[in-house]
Coordinates of C-alpha atoms and ligand atoms in Angstrom, one line a residue:
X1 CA -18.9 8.1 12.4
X2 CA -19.0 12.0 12.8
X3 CA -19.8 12.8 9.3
X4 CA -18.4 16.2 9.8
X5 CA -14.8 14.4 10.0
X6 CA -12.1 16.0 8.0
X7 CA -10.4 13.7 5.5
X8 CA -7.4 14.6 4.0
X9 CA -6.7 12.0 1.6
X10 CA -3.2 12.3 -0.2
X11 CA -2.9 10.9 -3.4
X12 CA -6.1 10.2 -5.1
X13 CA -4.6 8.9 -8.7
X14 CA -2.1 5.4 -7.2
X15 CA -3.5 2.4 -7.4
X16 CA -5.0 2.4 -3.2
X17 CA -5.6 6.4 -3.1
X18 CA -7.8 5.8 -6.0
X19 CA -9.8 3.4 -4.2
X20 CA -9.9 5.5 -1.1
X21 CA -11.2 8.5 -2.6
X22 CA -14.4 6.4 -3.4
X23 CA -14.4 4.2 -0.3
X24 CA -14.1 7.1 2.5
X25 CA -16.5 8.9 0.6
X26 CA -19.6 7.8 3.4
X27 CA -17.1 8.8 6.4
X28 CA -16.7 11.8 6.4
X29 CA -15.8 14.8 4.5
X30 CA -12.9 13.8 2.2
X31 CA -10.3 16.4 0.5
X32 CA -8.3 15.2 -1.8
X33 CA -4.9 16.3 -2.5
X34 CA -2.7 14.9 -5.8
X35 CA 0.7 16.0 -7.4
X36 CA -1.2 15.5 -10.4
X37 CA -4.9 15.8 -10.7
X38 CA -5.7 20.3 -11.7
X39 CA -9.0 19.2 -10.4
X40 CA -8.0 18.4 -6.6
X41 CA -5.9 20.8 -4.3
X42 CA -2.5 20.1 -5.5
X43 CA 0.4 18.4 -3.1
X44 CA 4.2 17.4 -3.5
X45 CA 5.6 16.1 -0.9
X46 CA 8.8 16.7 -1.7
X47 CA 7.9 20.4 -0.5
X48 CA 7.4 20.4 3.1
X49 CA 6.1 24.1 3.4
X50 CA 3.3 22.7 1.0
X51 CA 2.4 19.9 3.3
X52 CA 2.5 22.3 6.2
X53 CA 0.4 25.0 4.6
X54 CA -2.1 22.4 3.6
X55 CA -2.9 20.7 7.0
X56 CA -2.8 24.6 8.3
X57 CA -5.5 25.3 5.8
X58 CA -8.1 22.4 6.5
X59 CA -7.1 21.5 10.0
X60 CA -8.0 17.3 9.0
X61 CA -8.9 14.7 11.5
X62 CA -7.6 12.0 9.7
X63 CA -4.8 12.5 7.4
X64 CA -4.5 9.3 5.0
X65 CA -1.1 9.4 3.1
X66 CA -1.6 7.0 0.6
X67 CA 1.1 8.7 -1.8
X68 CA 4.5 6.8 -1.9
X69 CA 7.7 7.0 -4.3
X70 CA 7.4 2.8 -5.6
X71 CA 9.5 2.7 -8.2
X72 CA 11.5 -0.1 -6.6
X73 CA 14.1 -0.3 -9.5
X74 CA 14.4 3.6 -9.8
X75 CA 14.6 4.4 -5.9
X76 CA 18.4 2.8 -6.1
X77 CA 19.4 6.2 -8.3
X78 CA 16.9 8.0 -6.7
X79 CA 17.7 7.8 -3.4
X80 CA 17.2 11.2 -2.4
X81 CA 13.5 11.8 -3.9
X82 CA 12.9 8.6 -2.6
X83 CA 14.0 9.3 0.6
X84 CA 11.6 12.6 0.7
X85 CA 8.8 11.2 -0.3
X86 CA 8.9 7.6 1.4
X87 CA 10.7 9.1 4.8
X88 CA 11.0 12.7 5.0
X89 CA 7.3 13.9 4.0
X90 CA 5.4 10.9 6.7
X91 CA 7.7 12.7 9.4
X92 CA 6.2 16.0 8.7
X93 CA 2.8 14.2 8.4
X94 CA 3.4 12.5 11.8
X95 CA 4.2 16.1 13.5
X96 CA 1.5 17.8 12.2
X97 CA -1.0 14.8 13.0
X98 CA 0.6 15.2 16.9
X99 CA 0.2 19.0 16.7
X100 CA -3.3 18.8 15.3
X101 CA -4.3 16.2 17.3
X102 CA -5.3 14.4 14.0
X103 CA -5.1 10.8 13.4
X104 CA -2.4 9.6 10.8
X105 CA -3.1 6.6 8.4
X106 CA -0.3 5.4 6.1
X107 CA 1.3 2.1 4.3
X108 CA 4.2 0.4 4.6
X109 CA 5.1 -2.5 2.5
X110 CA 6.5 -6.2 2.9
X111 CA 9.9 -4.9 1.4
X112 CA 11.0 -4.1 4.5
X113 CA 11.8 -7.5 4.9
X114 CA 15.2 -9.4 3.8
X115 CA 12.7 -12.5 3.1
X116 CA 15.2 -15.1 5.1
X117 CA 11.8 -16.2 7.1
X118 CA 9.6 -19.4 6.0
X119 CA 6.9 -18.3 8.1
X120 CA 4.9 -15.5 7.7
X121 CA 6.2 -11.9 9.1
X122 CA 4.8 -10.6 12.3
X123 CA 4.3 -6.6 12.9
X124 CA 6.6 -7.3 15.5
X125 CA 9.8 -8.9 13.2
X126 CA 13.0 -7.2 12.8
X127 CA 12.9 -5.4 9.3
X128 CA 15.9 -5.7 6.8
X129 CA 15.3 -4.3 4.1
X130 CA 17.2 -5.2 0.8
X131 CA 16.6 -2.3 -1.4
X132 CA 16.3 1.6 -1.1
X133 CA 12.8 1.3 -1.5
X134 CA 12.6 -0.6 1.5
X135 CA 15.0 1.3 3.1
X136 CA 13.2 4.6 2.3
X137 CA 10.0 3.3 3.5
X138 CA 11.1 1.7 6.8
X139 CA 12.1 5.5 7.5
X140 CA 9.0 6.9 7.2
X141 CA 7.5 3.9 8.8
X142 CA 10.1 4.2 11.8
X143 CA 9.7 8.7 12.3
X144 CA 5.5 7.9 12.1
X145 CA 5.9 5.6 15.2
X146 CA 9.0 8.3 17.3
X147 CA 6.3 11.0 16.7
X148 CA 4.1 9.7 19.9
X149 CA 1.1 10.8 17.3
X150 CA -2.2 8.6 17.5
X151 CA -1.0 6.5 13.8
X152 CA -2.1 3.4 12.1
X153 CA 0.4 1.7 9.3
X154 CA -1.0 -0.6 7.2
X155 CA 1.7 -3.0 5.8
X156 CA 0.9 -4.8 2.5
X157 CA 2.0 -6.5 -0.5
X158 CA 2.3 -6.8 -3.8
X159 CA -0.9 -4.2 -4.4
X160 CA -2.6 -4.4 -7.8
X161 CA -5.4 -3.1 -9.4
X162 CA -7.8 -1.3 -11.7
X163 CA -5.8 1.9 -11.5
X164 CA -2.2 3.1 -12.0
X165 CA 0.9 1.0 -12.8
X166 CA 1.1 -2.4 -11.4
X167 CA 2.2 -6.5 -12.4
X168 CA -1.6 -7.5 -13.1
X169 CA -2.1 -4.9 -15.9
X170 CA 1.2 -5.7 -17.6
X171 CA 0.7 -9.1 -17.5
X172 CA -2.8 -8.4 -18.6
X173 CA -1.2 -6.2 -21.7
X174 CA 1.2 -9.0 -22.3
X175 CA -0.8 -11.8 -22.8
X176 CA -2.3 -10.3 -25.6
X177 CA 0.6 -9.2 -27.4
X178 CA 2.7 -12.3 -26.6
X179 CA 2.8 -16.0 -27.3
X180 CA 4.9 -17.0 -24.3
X181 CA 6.2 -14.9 -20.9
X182 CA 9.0 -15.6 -19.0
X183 CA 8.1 -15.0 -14.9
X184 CA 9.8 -15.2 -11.5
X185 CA 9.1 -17.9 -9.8
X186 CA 11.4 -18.0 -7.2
X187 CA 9.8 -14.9 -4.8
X188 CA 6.8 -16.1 -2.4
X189 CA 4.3 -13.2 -1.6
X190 CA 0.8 -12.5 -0.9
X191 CA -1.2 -10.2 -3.9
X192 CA -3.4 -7.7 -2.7
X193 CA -6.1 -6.1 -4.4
X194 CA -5.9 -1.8 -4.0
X195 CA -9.8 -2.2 -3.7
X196 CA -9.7 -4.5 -0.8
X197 CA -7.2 -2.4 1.1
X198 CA -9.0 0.6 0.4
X199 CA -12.0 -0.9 1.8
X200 CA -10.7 -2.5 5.0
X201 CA -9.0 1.4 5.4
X202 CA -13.0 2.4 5.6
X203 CA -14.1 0.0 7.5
X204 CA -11.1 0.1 10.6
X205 CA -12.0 3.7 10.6
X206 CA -15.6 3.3 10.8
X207 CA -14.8 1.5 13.6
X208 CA -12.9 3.4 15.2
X209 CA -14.8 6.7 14.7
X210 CA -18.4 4.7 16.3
X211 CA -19.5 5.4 19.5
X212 CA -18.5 2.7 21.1
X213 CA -14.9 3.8 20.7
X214 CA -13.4 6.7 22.8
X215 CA -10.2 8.5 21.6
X216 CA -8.7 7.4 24.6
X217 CA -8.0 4.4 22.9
X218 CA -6.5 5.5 20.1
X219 CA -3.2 5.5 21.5
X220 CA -3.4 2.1 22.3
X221 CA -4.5 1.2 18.6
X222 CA -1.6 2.9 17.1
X223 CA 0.4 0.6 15.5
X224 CA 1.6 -1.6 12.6
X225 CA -0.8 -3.7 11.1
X226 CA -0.4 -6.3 8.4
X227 CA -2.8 -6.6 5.9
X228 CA -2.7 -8.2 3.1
X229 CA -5.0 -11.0 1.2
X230 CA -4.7 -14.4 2.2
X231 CA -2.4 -17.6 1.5
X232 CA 0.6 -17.3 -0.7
X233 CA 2.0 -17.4 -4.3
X234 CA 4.8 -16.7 -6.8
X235 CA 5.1 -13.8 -9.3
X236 CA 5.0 -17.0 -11.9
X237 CA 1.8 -18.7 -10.5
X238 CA -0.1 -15.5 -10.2
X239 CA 0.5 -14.2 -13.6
X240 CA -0.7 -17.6 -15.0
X241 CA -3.9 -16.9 -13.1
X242 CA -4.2 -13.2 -14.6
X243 CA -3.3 -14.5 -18.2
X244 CA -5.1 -17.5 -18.3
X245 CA -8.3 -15.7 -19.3
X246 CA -6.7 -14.1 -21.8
X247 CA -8.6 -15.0 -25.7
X248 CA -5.6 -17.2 -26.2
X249 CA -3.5 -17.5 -23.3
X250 CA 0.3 -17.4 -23.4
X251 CA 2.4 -20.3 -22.3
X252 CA 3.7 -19.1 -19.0
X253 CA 7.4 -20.5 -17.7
X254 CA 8.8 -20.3 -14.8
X255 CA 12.6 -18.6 -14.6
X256 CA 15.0 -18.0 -11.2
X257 CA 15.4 -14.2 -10.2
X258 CA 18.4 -14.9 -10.9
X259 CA 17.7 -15.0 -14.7
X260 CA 15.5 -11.7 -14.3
X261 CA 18.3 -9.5 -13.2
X262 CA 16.8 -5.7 -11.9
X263 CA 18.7 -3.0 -10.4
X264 CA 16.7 -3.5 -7.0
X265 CA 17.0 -6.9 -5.1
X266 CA 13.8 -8.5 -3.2
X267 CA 13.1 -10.7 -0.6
X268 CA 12.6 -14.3 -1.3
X269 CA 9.8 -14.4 0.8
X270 CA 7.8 -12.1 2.1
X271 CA 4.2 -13.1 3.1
X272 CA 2.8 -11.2 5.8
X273 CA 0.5 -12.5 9.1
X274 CA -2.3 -10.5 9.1
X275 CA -3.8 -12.4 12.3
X276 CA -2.9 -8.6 14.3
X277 CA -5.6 -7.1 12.5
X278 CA -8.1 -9.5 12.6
X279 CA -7.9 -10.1 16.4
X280 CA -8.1 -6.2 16.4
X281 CA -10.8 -5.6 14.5
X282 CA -12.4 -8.7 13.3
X283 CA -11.4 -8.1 9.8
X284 CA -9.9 -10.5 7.2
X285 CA -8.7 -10.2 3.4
X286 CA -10.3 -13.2 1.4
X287 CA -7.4 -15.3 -0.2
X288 CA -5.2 -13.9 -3.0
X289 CA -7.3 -15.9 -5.5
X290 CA -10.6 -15.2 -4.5
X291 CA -9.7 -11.6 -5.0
X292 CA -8.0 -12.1 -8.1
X293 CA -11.5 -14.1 -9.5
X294 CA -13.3 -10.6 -8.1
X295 CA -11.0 -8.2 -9.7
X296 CA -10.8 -10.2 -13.2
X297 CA -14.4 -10.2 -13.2
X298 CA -14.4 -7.1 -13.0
X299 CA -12.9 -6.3 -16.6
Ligands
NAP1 N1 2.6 -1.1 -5.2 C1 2.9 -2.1 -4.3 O1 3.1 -3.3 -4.8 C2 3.0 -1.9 -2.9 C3 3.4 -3.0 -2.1 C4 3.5 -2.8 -0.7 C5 3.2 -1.5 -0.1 N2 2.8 -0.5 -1.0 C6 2.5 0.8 -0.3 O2 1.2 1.1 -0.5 C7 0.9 2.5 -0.6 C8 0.2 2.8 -1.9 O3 0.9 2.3 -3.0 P1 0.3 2.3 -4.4 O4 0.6 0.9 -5.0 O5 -1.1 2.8 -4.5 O6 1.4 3.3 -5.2 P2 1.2 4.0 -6.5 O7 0.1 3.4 -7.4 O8 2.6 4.1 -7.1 O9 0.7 5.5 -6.1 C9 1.6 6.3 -5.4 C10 1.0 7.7 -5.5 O10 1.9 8.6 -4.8 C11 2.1 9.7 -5.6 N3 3.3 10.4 -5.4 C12 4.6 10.0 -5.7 N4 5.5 11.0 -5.4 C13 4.7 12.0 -4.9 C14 5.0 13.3 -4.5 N5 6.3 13.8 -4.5 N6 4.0 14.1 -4.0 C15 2.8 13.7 -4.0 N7 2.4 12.5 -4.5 C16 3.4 11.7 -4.9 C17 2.1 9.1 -7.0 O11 1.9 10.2 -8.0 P3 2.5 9.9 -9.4 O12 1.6 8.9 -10.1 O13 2.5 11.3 -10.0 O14 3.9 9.4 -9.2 C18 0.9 8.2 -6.9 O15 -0.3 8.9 -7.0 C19 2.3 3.1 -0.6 O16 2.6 3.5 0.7 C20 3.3 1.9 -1.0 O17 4.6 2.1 -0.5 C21 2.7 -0.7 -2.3

């Protein structure tokens, strides 16, 4: 890869953007932007003349947009920041990216889903989604692919991590303080690890940015891909896994969503193929639980 390629990575501080700003270090040069961080170039995206001044100013090849608004619960009263971030602000991203003649990389997120399917969910499935979260999100993903700009959407699920706020650092929390937890066992999904996503980001791009790729084919490329770690689980089974190495693990029991009420509702099921990407690129997430063993080990 060119290793005068322009970067814009936005959101270095949530659980994948974190990731990325170390893994795309070696591709190129990478420019961080954050809502948050004093140290990087600063970036709402709830303020579209900021976005717009900010790809004027460094004029990026690739614009990675790993911010989102995931507060599932919250995005049902706030619909309209949601809507911004999630819908609005990837729009504007997509425009620019056509403009600039920049490639767009983004995430989407198995939420899109109403999780009626037993089988895993193809790029190519009708989404549904249940909440505003999903709503929001199938927006953005939705303008990204009107905007004829040269995108790739990576759809995952049920990202944890090192960094930020996320199910296997609560439950990690919890199983110290606690004795027993009571988890949902009733949703099926795939865990993914930020890190893994984050790298698989670098290495698509790597590909795509070598020789024996021409931008030609870019267009063709453009598209949704599913990526997530392998096989299946519930939100029960994998917190018993997290917990279990715990210095005295908590009993873990299983409870219906039904007796977990939340504000936003989820699909049932919502494991994702990812057999797009690997005939794409060759590229495949280990299962959930080998990545879980490499992230615990981690600690
Ligand atoms: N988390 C999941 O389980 C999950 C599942 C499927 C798909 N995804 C998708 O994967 C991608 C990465 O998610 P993640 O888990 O890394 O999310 P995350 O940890 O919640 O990080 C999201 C980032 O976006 C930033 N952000 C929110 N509003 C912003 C705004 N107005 N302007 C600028 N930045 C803003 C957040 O900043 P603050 O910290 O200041 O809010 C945070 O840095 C997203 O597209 C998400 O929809 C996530």
């Amino acid at each position: 890869m060119n290793s005068k390629k322009k970067i814009l990575l936005i959101s270095c501080t949530g659980q994948v953007g974190a990731e990325l700003w170390r893994g795309l270090q070696p591709l190129g040069e990478v420019i961080p932007a954050d809502q948050n961080l004093t140290t990087v170039t600063r970036l709402d995206l709830t303020n579209p003349q900021q976005i717009r001044e900010l790809i004027q100013q460094f004029k990026p090849n690739i614009i990675v947009n790993a911010a989102a608004y995931t507060a599932v619960d919250k995005a049902e009263q706030d619909q309209h920041i949601a809507m911004a971030v999630n819908a609005i602000a990837p729009q504007i991203l997509a425009d620019l990216a056509k403009q600039n003649d920049a490639l767009l990389v983004h995430y989407s997120t198995d939420y899109v889903f109403d999780g009626i399917k037993r089988t895993p969910y193809l790029e190519t499935d009708t989404p549904n989604p249940l909440n505003m979260y999903g709503k929001s999100k199938l927006a953005g993903d939705q303008a990204i692919q009107a905007s004829g700009c040269n995108y790739l959407i990576f759809r995952t699920s049920w990202v944890y991590g090192r960094y930020g706020q996320n199910f296997f650092l609560t439950i990690q929390r919890l199983a110290k303080e606690r004795e027993e937890l009571r988890i949902v066992a009733d949703q099926i999904g795939s865990p993914t690890w930020s890190r893994l996503i984050a790298d698989m980001t670098a290495q698509v791009l790597s590909q795509l940015y070598s020789p024996r790729f021409k931008k030609e084919i870019f267009s063709d490329i453009s598209g949704i891909y599913n990526l997530t770690c392998g096989g299946q689980t519930n939100w029960c089974e994998f917190a018993q896994r997290i917990s279990e190495r715990a210095p005295k693990p908590p009993r873990v029991i299983p409870i219906p969503t039904a007796d977990y009420p939340a504000p936003a509702k989820r699909p049932l099921y919502s494991v994702l193929s990812n057999e797009k990407l690997a005939q794409t690129f060759g590229l495949e997430l280990p299962n959930w639980q080998e990545a879980l063993n490499i992230c615990l080990s981690r600690s």
